[in-house]
Structure formats: structure tokens, C-alpha cells
XYZ file of C-alpha atoms in Angstrom:
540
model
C -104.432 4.108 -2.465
C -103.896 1.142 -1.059
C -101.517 -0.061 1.681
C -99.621 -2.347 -0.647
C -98.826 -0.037 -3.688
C -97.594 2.735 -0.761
C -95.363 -0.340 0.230
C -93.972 -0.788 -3.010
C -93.734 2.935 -3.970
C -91.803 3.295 -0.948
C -89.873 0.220 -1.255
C -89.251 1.667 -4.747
C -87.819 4.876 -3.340
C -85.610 3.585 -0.487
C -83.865 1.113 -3.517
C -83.293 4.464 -5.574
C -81.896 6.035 -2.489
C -79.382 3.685 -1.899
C -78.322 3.431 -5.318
C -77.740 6.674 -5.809
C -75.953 7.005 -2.497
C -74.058 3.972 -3.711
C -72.940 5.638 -6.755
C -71.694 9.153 -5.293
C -69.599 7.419 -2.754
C -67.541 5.209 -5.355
C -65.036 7.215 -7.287
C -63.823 5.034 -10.163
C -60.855 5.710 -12.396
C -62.117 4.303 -15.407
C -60.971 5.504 -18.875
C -63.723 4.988 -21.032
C -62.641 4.249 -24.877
C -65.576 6.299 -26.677
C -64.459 5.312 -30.137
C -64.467 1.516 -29.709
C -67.630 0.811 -27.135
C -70.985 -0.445 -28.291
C -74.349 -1.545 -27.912
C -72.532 -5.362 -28.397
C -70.354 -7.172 -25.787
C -66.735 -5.870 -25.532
C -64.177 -7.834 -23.043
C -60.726 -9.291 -22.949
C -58.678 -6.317 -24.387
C -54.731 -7.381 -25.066
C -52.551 -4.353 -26.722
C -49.618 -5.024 -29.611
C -46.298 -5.224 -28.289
C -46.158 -1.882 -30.487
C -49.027 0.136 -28.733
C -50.510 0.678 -32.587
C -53.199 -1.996 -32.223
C -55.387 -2.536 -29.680
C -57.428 -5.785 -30.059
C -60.574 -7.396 -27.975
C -63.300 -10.380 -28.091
C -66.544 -8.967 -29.158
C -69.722 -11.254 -28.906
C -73.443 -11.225 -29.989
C -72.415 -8.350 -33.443
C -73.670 -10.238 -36.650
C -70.576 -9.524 -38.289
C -69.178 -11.983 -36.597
C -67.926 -15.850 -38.522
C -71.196 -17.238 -36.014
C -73.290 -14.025 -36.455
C -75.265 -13.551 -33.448
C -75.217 -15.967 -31.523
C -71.059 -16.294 -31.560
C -69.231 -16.323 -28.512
C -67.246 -13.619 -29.381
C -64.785 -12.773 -32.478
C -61.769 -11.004 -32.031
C -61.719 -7.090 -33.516
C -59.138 -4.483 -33.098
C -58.760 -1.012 -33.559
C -55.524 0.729 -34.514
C -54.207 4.063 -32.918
C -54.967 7.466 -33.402
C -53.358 10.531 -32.346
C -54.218 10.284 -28.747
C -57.354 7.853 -29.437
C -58.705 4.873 -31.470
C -59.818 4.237 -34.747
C -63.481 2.511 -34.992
C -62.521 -1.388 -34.470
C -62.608 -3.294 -37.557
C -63.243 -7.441 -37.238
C -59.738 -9.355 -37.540
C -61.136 -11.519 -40.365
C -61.144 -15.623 -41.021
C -57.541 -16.236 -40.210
C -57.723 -15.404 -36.442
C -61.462 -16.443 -36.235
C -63.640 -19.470 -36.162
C -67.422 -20.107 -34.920
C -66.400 -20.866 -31.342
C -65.179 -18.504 -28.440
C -62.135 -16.382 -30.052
C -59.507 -14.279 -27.613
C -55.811 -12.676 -27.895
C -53.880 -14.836 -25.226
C -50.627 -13.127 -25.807
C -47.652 -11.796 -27.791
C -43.928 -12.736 -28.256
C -42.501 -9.823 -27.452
C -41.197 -9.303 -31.299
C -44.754 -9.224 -32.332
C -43.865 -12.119 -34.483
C -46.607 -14.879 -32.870
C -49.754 -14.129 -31.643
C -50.920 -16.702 -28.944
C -55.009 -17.480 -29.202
C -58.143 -19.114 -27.911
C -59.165 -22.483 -28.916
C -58.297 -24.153 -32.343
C -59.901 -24.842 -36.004
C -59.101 -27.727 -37.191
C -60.345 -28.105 -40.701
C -59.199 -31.272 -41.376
C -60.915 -33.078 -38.640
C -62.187 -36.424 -39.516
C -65.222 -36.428 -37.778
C -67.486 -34.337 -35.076
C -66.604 -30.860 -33.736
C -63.965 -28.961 -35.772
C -63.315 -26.781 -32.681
C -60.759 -28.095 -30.490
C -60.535 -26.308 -26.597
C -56.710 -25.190 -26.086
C -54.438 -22.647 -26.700
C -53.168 -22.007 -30.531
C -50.243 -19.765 -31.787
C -50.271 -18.314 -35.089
C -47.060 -16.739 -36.915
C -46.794 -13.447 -38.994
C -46.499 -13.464 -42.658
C -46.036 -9.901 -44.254
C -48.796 -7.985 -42.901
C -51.296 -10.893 -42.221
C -51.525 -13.851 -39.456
C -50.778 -17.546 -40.781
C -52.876 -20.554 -40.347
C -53.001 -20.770 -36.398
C -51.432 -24.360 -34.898
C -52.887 -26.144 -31.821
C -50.074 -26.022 -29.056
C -48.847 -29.646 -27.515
C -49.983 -29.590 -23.990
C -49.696 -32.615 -22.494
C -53.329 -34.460 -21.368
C -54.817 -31.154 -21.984
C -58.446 -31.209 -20.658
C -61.234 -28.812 -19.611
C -64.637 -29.807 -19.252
C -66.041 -26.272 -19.015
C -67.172 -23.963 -21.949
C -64.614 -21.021 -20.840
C -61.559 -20.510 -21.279
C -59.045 -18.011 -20.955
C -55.236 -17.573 -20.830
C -51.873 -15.322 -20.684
C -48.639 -16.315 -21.665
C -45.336 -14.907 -20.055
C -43.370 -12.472 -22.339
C -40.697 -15.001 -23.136
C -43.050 -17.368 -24.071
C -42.421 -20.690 -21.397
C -45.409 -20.420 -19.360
C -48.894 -20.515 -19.708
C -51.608 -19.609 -17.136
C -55.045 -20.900 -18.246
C -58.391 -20.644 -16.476
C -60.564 -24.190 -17.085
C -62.161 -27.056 -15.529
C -59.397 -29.675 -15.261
C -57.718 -32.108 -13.005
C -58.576 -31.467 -9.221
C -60.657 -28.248 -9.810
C -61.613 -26.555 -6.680
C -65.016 -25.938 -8.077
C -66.172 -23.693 -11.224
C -63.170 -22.547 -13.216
C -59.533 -22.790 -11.317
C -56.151 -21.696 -12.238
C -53.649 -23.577 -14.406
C -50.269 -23.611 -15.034
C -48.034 -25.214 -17.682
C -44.277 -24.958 -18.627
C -42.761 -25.077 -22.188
C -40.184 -28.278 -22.325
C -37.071 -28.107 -24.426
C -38.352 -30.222 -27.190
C -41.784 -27.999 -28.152
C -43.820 -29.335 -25.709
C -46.021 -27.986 -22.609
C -46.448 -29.856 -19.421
C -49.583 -30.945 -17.926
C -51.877 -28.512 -16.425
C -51.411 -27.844 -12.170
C -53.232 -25.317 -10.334
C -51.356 -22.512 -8.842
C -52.901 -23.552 -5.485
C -55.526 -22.613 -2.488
C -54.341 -19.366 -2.029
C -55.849 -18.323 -5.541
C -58.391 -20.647 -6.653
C -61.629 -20.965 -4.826
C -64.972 -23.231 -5.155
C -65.937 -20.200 -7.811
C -64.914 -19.277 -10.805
C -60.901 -17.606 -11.225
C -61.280 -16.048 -14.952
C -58.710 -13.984 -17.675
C -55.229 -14.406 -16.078
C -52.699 -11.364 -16.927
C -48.714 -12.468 -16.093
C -46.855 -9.199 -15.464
C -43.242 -8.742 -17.364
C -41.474 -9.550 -14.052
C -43.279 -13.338 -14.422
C -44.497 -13.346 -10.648
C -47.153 -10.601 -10.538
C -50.152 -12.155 -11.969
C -54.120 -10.148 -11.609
C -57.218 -12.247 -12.477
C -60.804 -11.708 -12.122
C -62.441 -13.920 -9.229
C -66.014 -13.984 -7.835
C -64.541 -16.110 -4.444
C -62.510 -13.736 -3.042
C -63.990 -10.223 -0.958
C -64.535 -7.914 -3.677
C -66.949 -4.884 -4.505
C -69.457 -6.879 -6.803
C -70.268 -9.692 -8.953
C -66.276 -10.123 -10.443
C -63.250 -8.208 -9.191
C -59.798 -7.841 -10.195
C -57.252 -9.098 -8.069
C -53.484 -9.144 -7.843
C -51.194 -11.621 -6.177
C -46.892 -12.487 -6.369
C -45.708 -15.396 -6.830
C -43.647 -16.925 -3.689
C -39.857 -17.876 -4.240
C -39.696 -20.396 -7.800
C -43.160 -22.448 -6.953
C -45.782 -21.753 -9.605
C -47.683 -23.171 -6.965
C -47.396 -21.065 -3.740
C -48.868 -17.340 -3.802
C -49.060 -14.775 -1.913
C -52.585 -13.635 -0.820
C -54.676 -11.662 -3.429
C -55.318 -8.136 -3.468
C -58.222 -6.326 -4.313
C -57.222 -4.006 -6.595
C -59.636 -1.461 -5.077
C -62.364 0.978 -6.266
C -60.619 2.709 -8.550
C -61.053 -0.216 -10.717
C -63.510 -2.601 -9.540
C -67.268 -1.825 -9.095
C -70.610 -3.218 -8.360
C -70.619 -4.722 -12.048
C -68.390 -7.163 -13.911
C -64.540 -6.386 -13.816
C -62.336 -8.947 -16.116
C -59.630 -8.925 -18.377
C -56.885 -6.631 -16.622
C -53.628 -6.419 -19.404
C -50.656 -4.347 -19.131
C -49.180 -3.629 -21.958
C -45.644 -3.646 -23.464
C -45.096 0.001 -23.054
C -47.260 2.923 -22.251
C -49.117 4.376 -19.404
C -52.709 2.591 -19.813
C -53.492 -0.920 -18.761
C -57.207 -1.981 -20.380
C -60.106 -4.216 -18.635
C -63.381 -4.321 -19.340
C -66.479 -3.728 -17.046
C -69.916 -4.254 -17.381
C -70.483 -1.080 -14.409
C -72.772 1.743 -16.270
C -71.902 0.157 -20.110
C -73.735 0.984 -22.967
C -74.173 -2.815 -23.511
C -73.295 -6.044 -22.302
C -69.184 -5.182 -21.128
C -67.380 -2.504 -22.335
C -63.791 -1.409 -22.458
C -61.585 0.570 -20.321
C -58.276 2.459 -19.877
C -56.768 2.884 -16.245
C -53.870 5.191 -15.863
C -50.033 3.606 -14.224
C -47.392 5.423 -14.137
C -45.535 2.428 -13.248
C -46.348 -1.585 -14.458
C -47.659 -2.339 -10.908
C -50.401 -0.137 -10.135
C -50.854 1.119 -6.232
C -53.110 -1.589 -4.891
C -56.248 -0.073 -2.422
C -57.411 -2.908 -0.132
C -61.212 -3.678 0.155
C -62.587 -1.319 2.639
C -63.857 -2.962 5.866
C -67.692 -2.237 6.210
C -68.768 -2.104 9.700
C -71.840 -4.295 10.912
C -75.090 -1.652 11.119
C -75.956 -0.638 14.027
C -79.411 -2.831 14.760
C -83.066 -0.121 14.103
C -86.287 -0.274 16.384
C -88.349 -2.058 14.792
C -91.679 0.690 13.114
C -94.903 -0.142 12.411
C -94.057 0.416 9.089
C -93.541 -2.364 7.112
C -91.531 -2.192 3.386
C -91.819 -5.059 1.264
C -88.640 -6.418 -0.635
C -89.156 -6.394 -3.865
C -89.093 -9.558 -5.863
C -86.391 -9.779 -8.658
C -87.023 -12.454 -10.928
C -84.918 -14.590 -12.520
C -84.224 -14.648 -15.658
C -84.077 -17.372 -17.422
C -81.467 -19.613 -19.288
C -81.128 -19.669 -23.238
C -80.213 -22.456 -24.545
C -79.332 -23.328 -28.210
C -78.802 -26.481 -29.580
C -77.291 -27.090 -33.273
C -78.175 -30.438 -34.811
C -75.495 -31.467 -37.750
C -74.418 -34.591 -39.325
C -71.160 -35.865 -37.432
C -69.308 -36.561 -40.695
C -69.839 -33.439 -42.878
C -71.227 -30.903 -40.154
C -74.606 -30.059 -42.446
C -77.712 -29.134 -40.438
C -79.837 -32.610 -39.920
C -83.703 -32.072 -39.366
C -85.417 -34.357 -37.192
C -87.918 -34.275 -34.505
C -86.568 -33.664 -30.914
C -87.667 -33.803 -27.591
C -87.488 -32.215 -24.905
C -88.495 -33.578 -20.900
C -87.525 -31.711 -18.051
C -89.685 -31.079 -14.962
C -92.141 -33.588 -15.432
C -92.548 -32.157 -19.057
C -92.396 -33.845 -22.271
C -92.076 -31.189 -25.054
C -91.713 -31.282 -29.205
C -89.478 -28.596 -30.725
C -91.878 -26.664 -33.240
C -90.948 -24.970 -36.460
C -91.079 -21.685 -34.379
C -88.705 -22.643 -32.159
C -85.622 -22.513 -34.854
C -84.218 -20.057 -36.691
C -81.576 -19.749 -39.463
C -78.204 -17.429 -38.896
C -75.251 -17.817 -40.956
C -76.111 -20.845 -42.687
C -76.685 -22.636 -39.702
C -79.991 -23.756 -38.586
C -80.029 -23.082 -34.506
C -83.060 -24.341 -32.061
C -83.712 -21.979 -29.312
C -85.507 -22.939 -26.052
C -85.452 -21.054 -22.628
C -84.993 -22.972 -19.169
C -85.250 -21.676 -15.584
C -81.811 -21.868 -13.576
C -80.813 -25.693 -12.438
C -83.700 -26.896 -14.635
C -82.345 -30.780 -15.342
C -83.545 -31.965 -19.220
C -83.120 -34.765 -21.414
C -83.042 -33.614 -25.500
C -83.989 -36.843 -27.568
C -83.516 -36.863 -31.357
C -85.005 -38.943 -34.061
C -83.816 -38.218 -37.507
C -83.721 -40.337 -40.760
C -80.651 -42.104 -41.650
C -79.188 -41.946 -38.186
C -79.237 -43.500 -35.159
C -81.121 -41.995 -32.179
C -79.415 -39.315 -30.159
C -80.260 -38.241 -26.726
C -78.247 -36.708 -24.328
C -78.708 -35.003 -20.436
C -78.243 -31.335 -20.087
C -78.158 -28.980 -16.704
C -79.349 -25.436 -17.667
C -76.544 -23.105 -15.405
C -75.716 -19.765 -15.984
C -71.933 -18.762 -17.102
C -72.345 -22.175 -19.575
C -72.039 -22.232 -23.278
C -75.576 -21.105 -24.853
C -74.191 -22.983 -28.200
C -74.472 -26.480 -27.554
C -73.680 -28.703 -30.834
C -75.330 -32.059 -30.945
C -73.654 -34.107 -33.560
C -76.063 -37.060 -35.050
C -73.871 -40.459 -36.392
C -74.877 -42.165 -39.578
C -77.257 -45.584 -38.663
C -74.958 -47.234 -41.111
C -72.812 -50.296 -40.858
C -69.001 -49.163 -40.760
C -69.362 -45.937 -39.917
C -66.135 -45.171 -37.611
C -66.409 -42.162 -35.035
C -63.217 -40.990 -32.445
C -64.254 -40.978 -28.831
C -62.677 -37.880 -28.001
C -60.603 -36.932 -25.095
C -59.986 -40.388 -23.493
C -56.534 -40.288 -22.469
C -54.900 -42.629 -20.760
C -51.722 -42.470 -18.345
C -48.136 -43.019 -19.946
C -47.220 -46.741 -20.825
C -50.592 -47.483 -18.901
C -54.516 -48.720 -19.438
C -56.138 -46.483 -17.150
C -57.330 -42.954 -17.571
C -55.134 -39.945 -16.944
C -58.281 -37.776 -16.479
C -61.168 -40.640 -14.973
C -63.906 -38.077 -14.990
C -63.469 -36.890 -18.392
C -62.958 -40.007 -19.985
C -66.204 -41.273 -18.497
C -68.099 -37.921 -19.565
C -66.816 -39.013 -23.111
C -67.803 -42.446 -23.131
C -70.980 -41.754 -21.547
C -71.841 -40.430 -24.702
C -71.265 -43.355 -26.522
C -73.463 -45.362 -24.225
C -76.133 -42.870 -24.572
C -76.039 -43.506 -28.080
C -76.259 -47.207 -27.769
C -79.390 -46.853 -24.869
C -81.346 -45.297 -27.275
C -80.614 -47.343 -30.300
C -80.792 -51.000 -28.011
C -80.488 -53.016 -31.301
C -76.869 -51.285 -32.369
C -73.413 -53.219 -31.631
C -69.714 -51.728 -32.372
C -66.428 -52.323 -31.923
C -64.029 -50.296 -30.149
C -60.726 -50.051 -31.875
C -57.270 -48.766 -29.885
C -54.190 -46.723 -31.249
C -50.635 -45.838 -30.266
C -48.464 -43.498 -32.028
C -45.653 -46.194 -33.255
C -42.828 -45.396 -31.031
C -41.425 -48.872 -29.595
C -42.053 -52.677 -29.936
C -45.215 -53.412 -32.286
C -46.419 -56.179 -30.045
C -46.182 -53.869 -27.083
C -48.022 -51.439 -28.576
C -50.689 -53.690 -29.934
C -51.270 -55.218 -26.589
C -51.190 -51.640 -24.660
C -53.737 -50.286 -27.399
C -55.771 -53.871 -27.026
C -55.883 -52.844 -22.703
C -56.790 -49.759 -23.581
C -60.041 -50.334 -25.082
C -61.098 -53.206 -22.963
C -60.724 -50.438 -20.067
C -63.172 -48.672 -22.274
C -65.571 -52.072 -22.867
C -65.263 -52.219 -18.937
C -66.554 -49.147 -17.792
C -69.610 -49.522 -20.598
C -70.096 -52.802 -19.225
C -70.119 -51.219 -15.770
C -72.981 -49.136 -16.669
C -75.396 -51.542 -18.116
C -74.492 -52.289 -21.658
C -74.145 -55.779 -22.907
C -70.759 -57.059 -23.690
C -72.153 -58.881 -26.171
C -72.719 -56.154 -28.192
C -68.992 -54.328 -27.995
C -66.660 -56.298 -29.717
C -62.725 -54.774 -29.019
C -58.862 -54.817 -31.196
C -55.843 -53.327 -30.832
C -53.729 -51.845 -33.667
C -50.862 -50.325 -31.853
C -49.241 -48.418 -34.691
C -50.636 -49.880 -37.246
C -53.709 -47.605 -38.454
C -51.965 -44.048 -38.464
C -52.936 -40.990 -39.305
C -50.843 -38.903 -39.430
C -47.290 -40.270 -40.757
C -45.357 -37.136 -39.005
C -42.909 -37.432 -35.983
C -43.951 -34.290 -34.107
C -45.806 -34.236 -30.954
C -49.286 -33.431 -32.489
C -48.766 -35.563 -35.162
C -48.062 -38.593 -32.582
C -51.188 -37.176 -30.170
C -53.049 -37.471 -33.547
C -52.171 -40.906 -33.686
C -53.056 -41.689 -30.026
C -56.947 -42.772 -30.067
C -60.005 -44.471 -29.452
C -62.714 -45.181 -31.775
C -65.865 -47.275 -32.641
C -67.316 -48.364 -35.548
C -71.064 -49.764 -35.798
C -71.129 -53.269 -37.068
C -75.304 -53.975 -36.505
């Protein structure tokens, strides 16, 4: 035989060793729910305030509104006798094509807080909107969900998840926002006295790191608050960790907790919710699943469960070196999946067109083997090593050409929608998310305001012969000729910044309507932040 297979064979062996050494010294306390686990990807459980319905995100199951290749949809299964019925899918009126996910409950059971936001009425590109939604019960059924006000609401990252306290006036929402840290951070934000939620913070240095801080849970006592991290010591790739809130600052904590090896694992531990009543809290874990995640019980006989600290491994004592060498075996890595949907702004139909892809040197044409059709959408699937940088170009009759820069990372949305505008004088399309400060021209959020508009000037490098206009509104609260002036400073910000990065001014032309254009004629908050936008229209 020769010297490098006994290598690997005993490279093999050692590995094995250690694993199963590994796995007889850990002692978990996991509950494992029999009845509702599968071969699919089960995470973020959150109980009824009754203890009769137990619901969850499930991704990748066909049955879901995206089939496949959804983010997740949320199911639930109801109680019985001392177990759970086989989940059931929670239907259209709690789920959408994007990432679904139970945020919370008032404690009446009346309103059920949720994950991002339909909005079938949008005018034009994506339907979804990223936020939090609460939907009210009618009879036995959920009504139409409704996009909560929070003010200059942004998060540039394709996660998102949230808890809200018990009495319903605070939100804690993991995203990429203003001042992250790094990955996904923290956020807090208070319900005003007129309907309203304040603008994101982060709950501070002592909780978010340069990773990623994931599924928030707020205890009942609103200061004990566990989250999954993959920045503070844990066990494995994601622990659970527990922390108190310091006197009344939502942004001063105390240090986090490892909530120790009864619970976490080498694997994936997220989602940690107590619920109303009972004596089983539920995560999931990815640590010897049948699939992807699955879920768990863990027995309290209190709310707070006794917290283990992270044991302290001692540094090895340093081996005499043998003769005998064992080779580390290589663990490739896998690589990233990427799928790109290619629809009509305007009516969100499937556009074909030839597309391009370069990355590395490369320059490659998507083939007719590369797509496939699921649930009446048409998706294009290509695979990418980690960190690969790539530019997908698009030309498609009857629009204009589309290309846009993408960075293939891990924990990212697969999904990525790539919306196509008519090549058609007068057609009008929102700039979304550019927000600017109160009473003021410049951005509230700078970086995601320029990640919108750069975008737009995308568009207009690859289609050099294409002019618009960029056209400003206010809601119509004060003087019109303020407004109209603000609105007018508003956009030439906008024209600016294009300007700034190499586009002509000749070909932006820019007009403020204040007020004036509305669409919404309402006097709530999202019927005024409706109101409040930026668009252009193609006039060559």
C-alpha cells in the first residue's frame, strides 16, 4: 500500500476518533419534536399565547407560495395530548414568496407580528417590502397583514429577524442598518404615542460584534433578551446567548452568556422562544438533524433557564514531534448557488433575454440548461466559488439594458430578483429607499441611498443613449412652496451624486412637486411615507 493512502486512512481514523470522543463528552438536553421534523429546513419556532399552536419557518418544501427555492413559509402544528399534530402550511394570508417568520404575539392572541410585507398594490418593482408587518384576527383566520411605520427603516442585508415585547412597544430586529458593526447587528425601536416606531439604534458593543447577531427573543420581564451570535465564545458555528438589560438604556447590556451545552452544540443553534406559559422553550439546531435545522424542546421550570458558562479549554500540552507524519485532510468548499429571476418591472412576468455572466476573467452566456421553471416562475441557476466578484449583463427586447455587480457570500439571499424597465419614453420607476433627513436635502441613510441610485446609473451606463428626469415628492403637510422647493433639493442631491460618478448632467433633467403628485390621499403615517419619493422617468 502506499505511504500516502496509510496517511489518509489514518488521518481518516484519528478524525473519527475525535468525533466520536467529541460526541460522548457533550450531554445535550435537547427535546426532539418527532412529529413535526423533516427532511426540509425547520427554524424559528414561536408558540401561541395559548400553548395550542406551535408555529415555525420552513424552507426549501415545494408546498411552499415559492416552491423550492422559497426562503421559508411559515407552518404550524396544533397540540396533541402530550405531542404535536403533523404541521400543516399557514396558507396565503400569512405567506408571500419572500422570507416568512412569526415575530410575535399580543398577549390576547389578537395580532400576530410577522416578517417582511406584501404589498400587492405596488406600482412598480419588488412587491416584497423588508420590515416588520402585523396582521389582526378575524374569526378563526388572520387578516390582510399591514406594514408597520418605522421611521427611516433600512436594512441592506437579505435577513431579517425580530421579537416584539409582550405589550407590544418595542421591537428588537436583527439587520444591516445605520452604523452596523459588521454582518447583521442588533436593533432597537420604540412604539410612539401616535402609531409610530422610532428609528432603528443598536443595543450597543456589548452585544453586537463584526459577525452576525441573529433571531432576538425579549423575555416577559422586557430586559432578558437571548439571541444567536457567531462573535461571541461559543461551542460551534451559532450559539445561543443570554444577556439583561442595564438600568432603562436599551442601549447598555450586561455581558452575554453562553447558555451552555445543554443547549448549544457543534452545529447551528438559533431561534430560542419562551413561551406564554408552559414548561418548554423551542430553538432549532442543525446538531445531528434529519435535514437542514430541525426543531427542539428544552425543559424550564422557571422563564429564565440556569445559564452554564462556556467551559475553559486548557492549551494542550505541546507532543514530540514522530516520524510519523498525518496529512490534514482537505475539505472543500462548497460552492455558492445563486439564482437570479428576470421579470418585467411593471407587471412582474418572467422576461427572456440573453444574459451574461463575467467573473474571474470569464465571460459566460446563460444556456437553456441553466433555467428551470418552479411555480410559475422561470429561475436561472448558476454556482460561484466563495468571494467570487461577477457582473450579470442583460439584453432583452423592449427594454433597456440591465447589468448589475454581484459578490457571491455565503449567509446571502440565493433569490436574487433582477427587475428589467420598459425602453419606452415615459415610463416612470420609484428609486426606492432614498430617504432623506427631516426638513432636509441630504440622506438619512448615505450608504443606502447611494446603493439605490447606483442602480439607476447602472442602468443608464449600459444604455449611454437614455436621458430621464428625476422627479421629487413630499407628503403635503405645510407651505406648498416649501415643499416644492425641499422636494426640488432633494432630487438635485440625487442629480449630484450621479453626476459625481460619471454621468452627464445633460442627460438628467430634475422638478419638484412637493405635494402635488400624491398617491395616496390618506393622513396616516404610511399613507404620508407613501407619498414621500423619488422617481425617474425616461424621456430619450
Amino acid at each position: 500500500m502506499k505511504l500516502r493512502s496509510i496517511r489518509n486512512i489514518l488521518s481518516l481514523c484519528l478524525m473519527l476518533m475525535l468525533a466520536l470522543s467529541s460526541l460522548k463528552a457533550q450531554q445535550t438536553a435537547h427535546v426532539v419534536l418527532d412529529s413535526i421534523n423533516s427532511s426540509y429546513d425547520e427554524h424559528s419556532p414561536m408558540l401561541s399565547p395559548d400553548g395550542q399552536r406551535l408555529y415555525f419557518t420552513r424552507a426549501g418544501h415545494p408546498a411552499n407560495i415559492g416552491g423550492v427555492l422559497d426562503q421559508g413559509d411559515i407552518w404550524y402544528a396544533q397540540k396533541s395530548g402530550d405531542g404535536w399534530s403533523r404541521p400543516v402550511h399557514a396558507g396565503p394570508e400569512l405567506n408571500h414568496p419572500g422570507l416568512n417568520g412569526i415575530v410575535g404575539f399580543s398577549a390576547d392572541g389578537q395580532r400576530l407580528y410577522l416578517l417582511n410585507f406584501f404589498d400587492k398594490t405596488a406600482r412598480a418593482g419588488s412587491k416584497l417590502k423588508n420590515g416588520i408587518a402585523v396582521a389582526k384576527k378575524s374569526g378563526n383566520s388572520w387578516g390582510e397583514p399591514e406594514l408597520l411605520p418605522i421611521k427611516y427603516f433600512s436594512n441592506s442585508s437579505a435577513h431579517i429577524s425580530a421579537t416584539i415585547s409582550r405589550d407590544e412597544s418595542v421591537l428588537i430586529m436583527s439587520i444591516i442598518s445605520y452604523n452596523t458593526e459588521g454582518n447583521e447587528d442588533l436593533y432597537y425601536s420604540l412604539k410612539g404615542a401616535n402609531g409610530e416606531w422610532s428609528q432603528p439604534k443598536g443595543l450597543g458593543e456589548n452585544i453586537n460584534t463584526y459577525a452576525e447577531e441573529w433571531t432576538p427573543y425579549l423575555g416577559s420581564d422586557n430586559k432578558t433578551l437571548y439571541f444567536t451570535s457567531n462573535g461571541h465564545e461559543g461551542f460551534g458555528s451559532r450559539d445561543i446567548f443570554v444577556t439583561e438589560k442595564q438600568g432603562n438604556s436599551w442601549e447598555s447590556w450586561s455581558e452575554p452568556k453562553n447558555l451552555g451545552d445543554a443547549i448549544n452544540t457543534k452545529g447551528v443553534e438559533q431561534g430560542y422562544a419562551i413561551p406564554f406559559s408552559g414548561t418548554i422553550a423551542y430553538f432549532s439546531s442543525t446538531q445531528n438533524s434529519e435535514g437542514f435545522g430541525d426543531l427542539f424542546g428544552f425543559p424550564i421550570d422557571k422563564e429564565e433557564p440556569v445559564i452554564i458558562d462556556a467551559p475553559v479549554v486548557d492549551e494542550p500540552e505541546p507532543q514530540p514531534q514522530t516520524d510519523i507524519l498525518i496529512d490534514t485532510l482537505e475539505v472543500p468548499v462548497p460552492d455558492v448557488d445563486m439564482i437570479f429571476v428576470i421579470k418585467d418591472q411593471r407587471t412582474l412576468e418572467d422576461v427572456d433575454g440573453e444574459v451574461t455572466f463575467e467573473y474571474n476573467g470569464i465571460t459566460k452566456k446563460a444556456s437553456p440548461s441553466d433555467y428551470e421553471t418552479l411555480v410559475d416562475n422561470r429561475m436561472l441557476q448558476m454556482s460561484f466559488a466563495p468571494g467570487t466578484e461577477l457582473t450579470v449583463s442583460i439584453k432583452a427586447e423592449g427594454f433597456l439594458n440591465f447589468e448589475r455587480k454581484f459578490t457571491a457570500k455565503r449567509g446571502t439571499s440565493r433569490l436574487q430578483e433582477l427587475l428589467l424597465v420598459a425602453e419606452e419614453v415615459g415610463t416612470k420607476v420609484e428609486i426606492e429607499n432614498v430617504l432623506f433627513r427631516r426638513a432636509s436635502a441630504e440622506f438619512s441613510d448615505v450608504e443606502t441611498a447611494q446603493k439605490q441610485i447606483d442602480e439607476l446609473i447602472g442602468l443608464m451606463n449600459a444604455n449611454p443613449g437614455m436621458a430621464i428626469r428625476l422627479e421629487g415628492h413630499t407628503d403635503n403637510r405645510g407651505d406648498a412652496k416649501l415643499l416644492r422647493d425641499l422636494s426640488e433639493a432633494r432630487v438635485k442631491t440625487v442629480r449630484d451624486y450621479m453626476i459625481s460618478k460619471g454621468i452627464s448632467g445633460s442627460r438628467i433633467e430634475f422638478v419638484g412637486y412637493g405635494g402635488e403628485k400624491p398617491l395616496n390621499s390618506g393622513n396616516s403615517a404610511a399613507a404620508r411615507e407613501i407619498n414621500r419619493r423619488v422617481e425617474f422617468v425616461i424621456i430619450k
